[in-house]
Short mmCIF file of N, CA, C and O in Angstrom, two decimals:
data_model
loop_
_atom_site.label_atom_id
_atom_site.label_comp_id
_atom_site.label_asym_id
_atom_site.label_seq_id
_atom_site.Cartn_x
_atom_site.Cartn_y
_atom_site.Cartn_z
N GLN X 18 150.16 28.63 -53.90
CA GLN X 18 150.71 27.29 -53.86
C GLN X 18 151.70 27.11 -55.01
O GLN X 18 151.40 27.48 -56.14
N VAL X 19 152.85 26.53 -54.71
CA VAL X 19 153.90 26.29 -55.69
C VAL X 19 153.94 24.81 -56.01
O VAL X 19 153.90 23.96 -55.12
N GLN X 20 154.05 24.50 -57.29
CA GLN X 20 154.14 23.12 -57.75
C GLN X 20 155.31 22.96 -58.70
O GLN X 20 155.55 23.83 -59.54
N LEU X 21 156.04 21.85 -58.56
CA LEU X 21 157.08 21.46 -59.48
C LEU X 21 156.65 20.14 -60.12
O LEU X 21 156.50 19.14 -59.42
N VAL X 22 156.45 20.15 -61.42
CA VAL X 22 155.97 18.98 -62.14
C VAL X 22 157.07 18.46 -63.05
O VAL X 22 157.58 19.19 -63.90
N GLU X 23 157.42 17.18 -62.87
CA GLU X 23 158.51 16.55 -63.61
C GLU X 23 157.97 15.64 -64.70
O GLU X 23 156.86 15.11 -64.60
N SER X 24 158.78 15.44 -65.73
CA SER X 24 158.44 14.54 -66.81
C SER X 24 159.72 14.03 -67.46
O SER X 24 160.79 14.61 -67.30
N GLY X 25 159.61 12.93 -68.20
CA GLY X 25 160.72 12.42 -68.98
C GLY X 25 161.36 11.15 -68.45
O GLY X 25 162.23 10.57 -69.12
N GLY X 26 160.99 10.70 -67.26
CA GLY X 26 161.56 9.48 -66.72
C GLY X 26 161.05 8.25 -67.44
O GLY X 26 160.07 8.30 -68.19
N GLY X 27 161.73 7.13 -67.22
CA GLY X 27 161.32 5.89 -67.84
C GLY X 27 162.42 4.86 -67.86
O GLY X 27 163.41 4.97 -67.14
N LEU X 28 162.23 3.85 -68.71
CA LEU X 28 163.17 2.74 -68.85
C LEU X 28 164.06 2.97 -70.06
O LEU X 28 163.56 3.30 -71.15
N VAL X 29 165.36 2.80 -69.89
CA VAL X 29 166.31 2.98 -70.98
C VAL X 29 167.43 1.95 -70.85
O VAL X 29 167.77 1.53 -69.74
N GLN X 30 168.00 1.53 -71.98
CA GLN X 30 169.09 0.57 -71.98
C GLN X 30 170.42 1.24 -71.66
O GLN X 30 170.58 2.44 -71.88
N PRO X 31 171.38 0.49 -71.12
CA PRO X 31 172.71 1.07 -70.88
C PRO X 31 173.28 1.68 -72.15
O PRO X 31 173.20 1.09 -73.23
N GLY X 32 173.87 2.86 -71.99
CA GLY X 32 174.41 3.59 -73.13
C GLY X 32 173.41 4.51 -73.79
O GLY X 32 173.80 5.31 -74.65
N GLY X 33 172.16 4.43 -73.40
CA GLY X 33 171.13 5.27 -73.97
C GLY X 33 171.08 6.65 -73.35
O GLY X 33 171.88 7.00 -72.48
N SER X 34 170.10 7.43 -73.79
CA SER X 34 169.95 8.81 -73.34
C SER X 34 168.53 9.06 -72.86
O SER X 34 167.58 8.37 -73.25
N LEU X 35 168.40 10.07 -72.01
CA LEU X 35 167.12 10.45 -71.46
C LEU X 35 167.15 11.93 -71.14
O LEU X 35 168.20 12.47 -70.75
N ARG X 36 166.01 12.59 -71.29
CA ARG X 36 165.92 14.01 -70.99
C ARG X 36 164.79 14.23 -69.99
O ARG X 36 163.63 13.91 -70.27
N LEU X 37 165.13 14.77 -68.83
CA LEU X 37 164.17 15.09 -67.79
C LEU X 37 163.83 16.58 -67.84
O LEU X 37 164.71 17.41 -68.07
N SER X 38 162.57 16.89 -67.58
CA SER X 38 162.12 18.28 -67.57
C SER X 38 161.31 18.55 -66.31
O SER X 38 160.67 17.65 -65.77
N CYS X 39 161.33 19.80 -65.87
CA CYS X 39 160.61 20.21 -64.67
C CYS X 39 160.09 21.62 -64.87
O CYS X 39 160.83 22.51 -65.28
N ALA X 40 158.81 21.81 -64.57
CA ALA X 40 158.17 23.11 -64.70
C ALA X 40 157.64 23.56 -63.34
O ALA X 40 156.90 22.83 -62.68
N ALA X 41 158.01 24.76 -62.93
CA ALA X 41 157.53 25.35 -61.69
C ALA X 41 156.38 26.29 -61.98
O ALA X 41 156.44 27.09 -62.92
N SER X 42 155.33 26.22 -61.17
CA SER X 42 154.16 27.06 -61.37
C SER X 42 153.55 27.43 -60.02
O SER X 42 153.87 26.84 -59.00
N GLY X 43 152.64 28.40 -60.04
CA GLY X 43 151.97 28.85 -58.83
C GLY X 43 152.38 30.26 -58.46
O GLY X 43 152.76 31.06 -59.30
N SER X 44 152.28 30.56 -57.16
CA SER X 44 152.59 31.89 -56.66
C SER X 44 154.10 32.03 -56.47
O SER X 44 154.63 31.84 -55.38
N ILE X 45 154.78 32.36 -57.56
CA ILE X 45 156.24 32.49 -57.57
C ILE X 45 156.62 33.92 -57.87
O ILE X 45 156.19 34.48 -58.87
N PHE X 46 157.45 34.49 -57.01
CA PHE X 46 157.96 35.83 -57.24
C PHE X 46 159.26 35.80 -58.03
O PHE X 46 159.41 36.53 -59.01
N VAL X 47 160.20 34.97 -57.59
CA VAL X 47 161.49 34.87 -58.25
C VAL X 47 162.13 33.54 -57.88
O VAL X 47 161.96 33.05 -56.76
N ILE X 48 162.86 32.94 -58.81
CA ILE X 48 163.55 31.68 -58.59
C ILE X 48 165.06 31.91 -58.61
O ILE X 48 165.58 32.55 -59.52
N ASP X 49 165.74 31.39 -57.59
CA ASP X 49 167.19 31.45 -57.55
C ASP X 49 167.76 30.24 -58.30
O ASP X 49 167.76 30.22 -59.52
N THR X 50 168.20 29.22 -57.57
CA THR X 50 168.76 28.04 -58.21
C THR X 50 167.68 27.02 -58.52
O THR X 50 166.64 26.96 -57.87
N MET X 51 167.95 26.19 -59.52
CA MET X 51 167.14 25.01 -59.83
C MET X 51 168.10 23.85 -60.03
O MET X 51 169.22 24.04 -60.52
N GLY X 52 167.66 22.65 -59.66
CA GLY X 52 168.56 21.52 -59.78
C GLY X 52 167.85 20.19 -59.76
O GLY X 52 166.62 20.11 -59.65
N TRP X 53 168.67 19.13 -59.90
CA TRP X 53 168.19 17.76 -59.89
C TRP X 53 168.95 16.95 -58.85
O TRP X 53 170.18 17.04 -58.76
N TYR X 54 168.21 16.17 -58.07
CA TYR X 54 168.75 15.24 -57.10
C TYR X 54 168.24 13.84 -57.44
O TYR X 54 167.24 13.70 -58.16
N ARG X 55 168.90 12.82 -56.91
CA ARG X 55 168.44 11.46 -57.13
C ARG X 55 168.67 10.61 -55.89
O ARG X 55 169.54 10.90 -55.08
N GLN X 56 167.85 9.57 -55.76
CA GLN X 56 167.97 8.64 -54.65
C GLN X 56 167.78 7.22 -55.17
O GLN X 56 166.70 6.88 -55.66
N ALA X 57 168.84 6.43 -55.08
CA ALA X 57 168.81 5.04 -55.50
C ALA X 57 168.36 4.17 -54.33
O ALA X 57 168.47 4.57 -53.17
N PRO X 58 167.86 2.96 -54.61
CA PRO X 58 167.45 2.06 -53.52
C PRO X 58 168.58 1.79 -52.55
O PRO X 58 169.68 1.43 -52.94
N GLY X 59 168.31 2.00 -51.27
CA GLY X 59 169.30 1.77 -50.23
C GLY X 59 170.36 2.85 -50.12
O GLY X 59 171.30 2.70 -49.32
N LYS X 60 170.24 3.93 -50.87
CA LYS X 60 171.22 5.01 -50.86
C LYS X 60 170.58 6.32 -50.40
O LYS X 60 169.36 6.48 -50.44
N GLN X 61 171.42 7.26 -49.97
CA GLN X 61 170.94 8.58 -49.60
C GLN X 61 170.75 9.44 -50.83
O GLN X 61 171.35 9.21 -51.88
N ARG X 62 169.90 10.46 -50.70
CA ARG X 62 169.68 11.38 -51.80
C ARG X 62 170.95 12.18 -52.07
O ARG X 62 171.62 12.65 -51.14
N GLU X 63 171.28 12.35 -53.34
CA GLU X 63 172.49 13.05 -53.72
C GLU X 63 172.21 14.06 -54.82
O GLU X 63 171.29 13.90 -55.62
N LEU X 64 173.03 15.09 -54.86
CA LEU X 64 172.94 16.10 -55.90
C LEU X 64 173.45 15.54 -57.22
O LEU X 64 174.50 14.91 -57.27
N VAL X 65 172.71 15.79 -58.29
CA VAL X 65 173.14 15.43 -59.63
C VAL X 65 173.70 16.66 -60.35
O VAL X 65 174.83 16.65 -60.84
N ALA X 66 172.90 17.70 -60.42
CA ALA X 66 173.31 18.93 -61.09
C ALA X 66 172.48 20.09 -60.57
O ALA X 66 171.34 19.91 -60.14
N ILE X 67 173.06 21.28 -60.61
CA ILE X 67 172.37 22.49 -60.18
C ILE X 67 172.78 23.63 -61.08
O ILE X 67 173.91 23.66 -61.58
N ILE X 68 171.87 24.57 -61.29
CA ILE X 68 172.15 25.69 -62.17
C ILE X 68 171.65 26.98 -61.53
O ILE X 68 170.55 27.03 -60.97
N SER X 69 172.45 28.02 -61.58
CA SER X 69 172.11 29.30 -60.98
C SER X 69 171.13 30.05 -61.86
O SER X 69 170.87 29.69 -63.00
N SER X 70 170.59 31.14 -61.32
CA SER X 70 169.66 31.96 -62.09
C SER X 70 170.33 32.58 -63.30
O SER X 70 169.66 32.87 -64.30
N GLY X 71 171.65 32.76 -63.24
CA GLY X 71 172.41 33.29 -64.35
C GLY X 71 172.88 32.24 -65.34
O GLY X 71 173.56 32.59 -66.32
N GLY X 72 172.55 30.96 -65.10
CA GLY X 72 172.88 29.90 -66.03
C GLY X 72 174.21 29.21 -65.78
O GLY X 72 174.71 28.51 -66.68
N ILE X 73 174.80 29.37 -64.60
CA ILE X 73 176.06 28.71 -64.27
C ILE X 73 175.78 27.32 -63.70
O ILE X 73 175.16 27.21 -62.64
N PRO X 74 176.25 26.24 -64.36
CA PRO X 74 175.96 24.89 -63.88
C PRO X 74 177.05 24.31 -63.00
O PRO X 74 178.22 24.70 -63.08
N ASN X 75 176.67 23.36 -62.16
CA ASN X 75 177.59 22.54 -61.39
C ASN X 75 177.09 21.10 -61.41
O ASN X 75 175.89 20.86 -61.32
N TYR X 76 178.03 20.14 -61.52
CA TYR X 76 177.68 18.74 -61.64
C TYR X 76 178.41 17.91 -60.59
O TYR X 76 179.53 18.25 -60.18
N SER X 77 177.79 16.81 -60.19
CA SER X 77 178.47 15.86 -59.34
C SER X 77 179.51 15.11 -60.17
O SER X 77 179.38 15.00 -61.40
N ASP X 78 180.55 14.60 -59.51
CA ASP X 78 181.61 13.89 -60.22
C ASP X 78 181.09 12.65 -60.95
O ASP X 78 181.63 12.27 -61.99
N SER X 79 180.05 12.03 -60.42
CA SER X 79 179.55 10.79 -60.99
C SER X 79 178.87 10.98 -62.35
O SER X 79 178.77 10.02 -63.12
N VAL X 80 178.42 12.19 -62.66
CA VAL X 80 177.72 12.43 -63.92
C VAL X 80 178.43 13.45 -64.79
O VAL X 80 178.00 13.69 -65.93
N LYS X 81 179.50 14.04 -64.30
CA LYS X 81 180.21 15.06 -65.05
C LYS X 81 180.70 14.50 -66.38
O LYS X 81 181.32 13.44 -66.43
N GLY X 82 180.40 15.20 -67.46
CA GLY X 82 180.76 14.76 -68.79
C GLY X 82 179.67 13.98 -69.49
O GLY X 82 179.74 13.77 -70.71
N ARG X 83 178.66 13.53 -68.75
CA ARG X 83 177.57 12.77 -69.33
C ARG X 83 176.23 13.49 -69.25
O ARG X 83 175.28 13.09 -69.92
N CYS X 84 176.17 14.54 -68.44
CA CYS X 84 174.91 15.26 -68.24
C CYS X 84 175.07 16.73 -68.55
O CYS X 84 176.16 17.30 -68.44
N SER X 85 173.96 17.34 -68.91
CA SER X 85 173.92 18.77 -69.18
C SER X 85 172.61 19.35 -68.65
O SER X 85 171.54 18.87 -69.00
N ILE X 86 172.72 20.35 -67.78
CA ILE X 86 171.55 20.99 -67.20
C ILE X 86 171.33 22.34 -67.86
O ILE X 86 172.28 23.05 -68.18
N SER X 87 170.07 22.70 -68.07
CA SER X 87 169.73 23.98 -68.67
C SER X 87 168.42 24.48 -68.08
O SER X 87 167.67 23.72 -67.47
N ARG X 88 168.15 25.77 -68.25
CA ARG X 88 166.92 26.35 -67.73
C ARG X 88 166.40 27.44 -68.64
O ARG X 88 167.15 28.03 -69.42
N ASP X 89 165.10 27.68 -68.53
CA ASP X 89 164.44 28.75 -69.26
C ASP X 89 163.75 29.62 -68.22
O ASP X 89 162.71 29.25 -67.68
N ASN X 90 164.33 30.77 -67.93
CA ASN X 90 163.80 31.64 -66.87
C ASN X 90 162.43 32.22 -67.23
O ASN X 90 161.63 32.50 -66.34
N ALA X 91 162.17 32.41 -68.51
CA ALA X 91 160.88 32.95 -68.92
C ALA X 91 159.75 31.96 -68.68
O ALA X 91 158.60 32.37 -68.45
N LYS X 92 160.05 30.66 -68.74
CA LYS X 92 159.04 29.62 -68.56
C LYS X 92 159.13 28.92 -67.22
O LYS X 92 158.32 28.03 -66.94
N ASN X 93 160.11 29.28 -66.39
CA ASN X 93 160.33 28.64 -65.08
C ASN X 93 160.51 27.13 -65.22
O ASN X 93 159.90 26.35 -64.48
N THR X 94 161.34 26.73 -66.16
CA THR X 94 161.60 25.32 -66.38
C THR X 94 163.09 25.02 -66.28
O THR X 94 163.93 25.89 -66.51
N VAL X 95 163.40 23.77 -65.95
CA VAL X 95 164.77 23.28 -65.91
C VAL X 95 164.77 21.88 -66.50
O VAL X 95 163.83 21.10 -66.29
N SER X 96 165.82 21.56 -67.26
CA SER X 96 165.93 20.26 -67.92
C SER X 96 167.28 19.64 -67.63
O SER X 96 168.25 20.34 -67.36
N LEU X 97 167.32 18.31 -67.70
CA LEU X 97 168.56 17.57 -67.51
C LEU X 97 168.68 16.55 -68.63
O LEU X 97 167.89 15.61 -68.70
N GLN X 98 169.67 16.75 -69.50
CA GLN X 98 169.98 15.80 -70.56
C GLN X 98 171.01 14.81 -70.04
O GLN X 98 172.09 15.21 -69.62
N MET X 99 170.68 13.53 -70.07
CA MET X 99 171.56 12.48 -69.58
C MET X 99 171.93 11.55 -70.73
O MET X 99 171.05 11.00 -71.39
N ASN X 100 173.23 11.37 -70.93
CA ASN X 100 173.74 10.53 -72.00
C ASN X 100 174.62 9.41 -71.43
O ASN X 100 175.10 9.49 -70.29
N VAL X 101 174.84 8.39 -72.23
CA VAL X 101 175.67 7.24 -71.85
C VAL X 101 175.26 6.75 -70.47
O VAL X 101 176.08 6.64 -69.55
N LEU X 102 174.00 6.45 -70.32
CA LEU X 102 173.46 6.05 -69.03
C LEU X 102 173.99 4.68 -68.60
O LEU X 102 174.19 3.79 -69.43
N LYS X 103 174.20 4.53 -67.30
CA LYS X 103 174.71 3.31 -66.71
C LYS X 103 173.70 2.74 -65.73
O LYS X 103 172.84 3.47 -65.23
N PRO X 104 173.77 1.44 -65.45
CA PRO X 104 172.85 0.86 -64.47
C PRO X 104 172.88 1.57 -63.12
O PRO X 104 171.84 1.66 -62.45
N GLU X 105 174.04 2.08 -62.71
CA GLU X 105 174.14 2.79 -61.45
C GLU X 105 173.45 4.15 -61.45
O GLU X 105 173.34 4.79 -60.41
N ASP X 106 172.98 4.60 -62.61
CA ASP X 106 172.18 5.82 -62.69
C ASP X 106 170.73 5.58 -62.30
O ASP X 106 169.96 6.54 -62.18
N THR X 107 170.34 4.33 -62.14
CA THR X 107 168.98 4.00 -61.76
C THR X 107 168.63 4.61 -60.41
O THR X 107 169.32 4.37 -59.42
N ALA X 108 167.57 5.41 -60.38
CA ALA X 108 167.17 6.10 -59.16
C ALA X 108 165.88 6.87 -59.41
O ALA X 108 165.41 6.98 -60.55
N VAL X 109 165.31 7.38 -58.33
CA VAL X 109 164.23 8.35 -58.44
C VAL X 109 164.86 9.73 -58.50
O VAL X 109 165.64 10.09 -57.62
N TYR X 110 164.53 10.49 -59.52
CA TYR X 110 165.10 11.81 -59.72
C TYR X 110 164.11 12.88 -59.29
O TYR X 110 162.94 12.85 -59.68
N TYR X 111 164.59 13.84 -58.50
CA TYR X 111 163.75 14.89 -57.94
C TYR X 111 164.19 16.25 -58.44
O TYR X 111 165.38 16.58 -58.42
N CYS X 112 163.25 17.05 -58.85
CA CYS X 112 163.49 18.44 -59.23
C CYS X 112 163.45 19.32 -57.99
O CYS X 112 162.61 19.12 -57.10
N ASN X 113 164.35 20.29 -57.92
CA ASN X 113 164.42 21.22 -56.79
C ASN X 113 164.50 22.65 -57.29
O ASN X 113 165.14 22.93 -58.30
N ALA X 114 163.86 23.55 -56.56
CA ALA X 114 163.94 24.98 -56.86
C ALA X 114 163.99 25.77 -55.57
O ALA X 114 163.23 25.50 -54.64
N ARG X 115 164.89 26.73 -55.52
CA ARG X 115 164.96 27.67 -54.40
C ARG X 115 164.34 28.98 -54.88
O ARG X 115 164.85 29.60 -55.82
N LEU X 116 163.24 29.40 -54.22
CA LEU X 116 162.49 30.53 -54.72
C LEU X 116 161.81 31.30 -53.61
O LEU X 116 161.75 30.87 -52.46
N LYS X 117 161.30 32.48 -53.97
CA LYS X 117 160.44 33.26 -53.11
C LYS X 117 159.02 33.14 -53.62
O LYS X 117 158.74 33.38 -54.79
N SER X 118 158.10 32.77 -52.71
CA SER X 118 156.71 32.59 -53.05
C SER X 118 155.83 33.63 -52.35
O SER X 118 156.32 34.48 -51.62
N GLY X 119 154.53 33.54 -52.60
CA GLY X 119 153.60 34.45 -51.96
C GLY X 119 153.10 34.01 -50.60
O GLY X 119 152.23 34.66 -50.03
N PHE X 120 153.64 32.89 -50.07
CA PHE X 120 153.18 32.34 -48.80
C PHE X 120 154.20 32.41 -47.68
O PHE X 120 153.84 32.40 -46.52
N TYR X 121 155.48 32.46 -48.01
CA TYR X 121 156.54 32.51 -47.02
C TYR X 121 157.53 33.61 -47.36
O TYR X 121 157.77 33.90 -48.53
N SER X 122 158.10 34.21 -46.32
CA SER X 122 159.12 35.22 -46.52
C SER X 122 160.47 34.56 -46.72
O SER X 122 160.72 33.45 -46.23
N GLY X 123 161.34 35.23 -47.42
CA GLY X 123 162.67 34.71 -47.66
C GLY X 123 162.70 33.61 -48.69
O GLY X 123 161.71 33.34 -49.38
N TRP X 124 163.85 32.93 -48.77
CA TRP X 124 164.04 31.87 -49.74
C TRP X 124 163.68 30.51 -49.16
O TRP X 124 164.01 30.20 -48.02
N ASN X 125 163.00 29.68 -49.95
CA ASN X 125 162.60 28.34 -49.53
C ASN X 125 162.81 27.34 -50.65
O ASN X 125 162.76 27.69 -51.83
N ASP X 126 163.05 26.09 -50.25
CA ASP X 126 163.23 25.00 -51.21
C ASP X 126 161.92 24.29 -51.48
O ASP X 126 161.16 23.99 -50.56
N TYR X 127 161.66 24.00 -52.76
CA TYR X 127 160.50 23.24 -53.17
C TYR X 127 160.96 22.05 -54.00
O TYR X 127 161.97 22.11 -54.70
N TRP X 128 160.18 20.96 -53.92
CA TRP X 128 160.56 19.70 -54.54
C TRP X 128 159.44 19.15 -55.41
O TRP X 128 158.26 19.31 -55.10
N GLY X 129 159.83 18.50 -56.49
CA GLY X 129 158.88 17.77 -57.31
C GLY X 129 158.54 16.44 -56.69
O GLY X 129 159.09 16.04 -55.65
N GLN X 130 157.62 15.72 -57.30
CA GLN X 130 157.15 14.44 -56.76
C GLN X 130 158.12 13.30 -57.02
O GLN X 130 158.01 12.24 -56.40
N GLY X 131 159.06 13.49 -57.91
CA GLY X 131 160.03 12.46 -58.27
C GLY X 131 159.60 11.68 -59.50
O GLY X 131 158.42 11.40 -59.69
N THR X 132 160.58 11.33 -60.32
CA THR X 132 160.32 10.52 -61.51
C THR X 132 161.34 9.40 -61.59
O THR X 132 162.54 9.62 -61.36
N GLN X 133 160.88 8.20 -61.88
CA GLN X 133 161.73 7.01 -61.88
C GLN X 133 162.53 6.92 -63.17
O GLN X 133 161.98 7.01 -64.26
N VAL X 134 163.84 6.71 -63.03
CA VAL X 134 164.73 6.42 -64.15
C VAL X 134 165.33 5.05 -63.92
O VAL X 134 165.98 4.82 -62.90
N THR X 135 165.10 4.13 -64.84
CA THR X 135 165.62 2.78 -64.73
C THR X 135 166.49 2.46 -65.93
O THR X 135 166.04 2.56 -67.07
N VAL X 136 167.74 2.10 -65.67
CA VAL X 136 168.69 1.72 -66.71
C VAL X 136 168.93 0.22 -66.58
O VAL X 136 169.54 -0.24 -65.63
N SER X 137 168.44 -0.55 -67.53
CA SER X 137 168.49 -2.00 -67.46
C SER X 137 169.84 -2.53 -67.93
O SER X 137 170.54 -1.90 -68.74
N SER X 138 170.21 -3.70 -67.42
CA SER X 138 171.45 -4.35 -67.80
C SER X 138 171.26 -5.19 -69.06
O SER X 138 170.15 -5.62 -69.37
#
């Protein structure tokens, strides 16, 4: 069984910073990409940032310049540093990992439970 556990969400004022972390555990053979998605009320889920196994990041235009994604392959963790937060950043943030596990063949996507980020006005 594979689990992705997120932490770091909460309430922050506009202009503030927040750091989200995600740890993958269980029957994991190898992890390809890891990333963060978010879903605001009344909106569809969207990509925030993604990072390859080699450490190459990609960001959505809405957060580019304000966010930084990183990972630790030895610990199977990924983090998202968010700065200069805006009210429109308010959403549930989900951790994602594409990996090979001991239960399914090939590559599969796994998701965390989601963590709430609220940026107050």
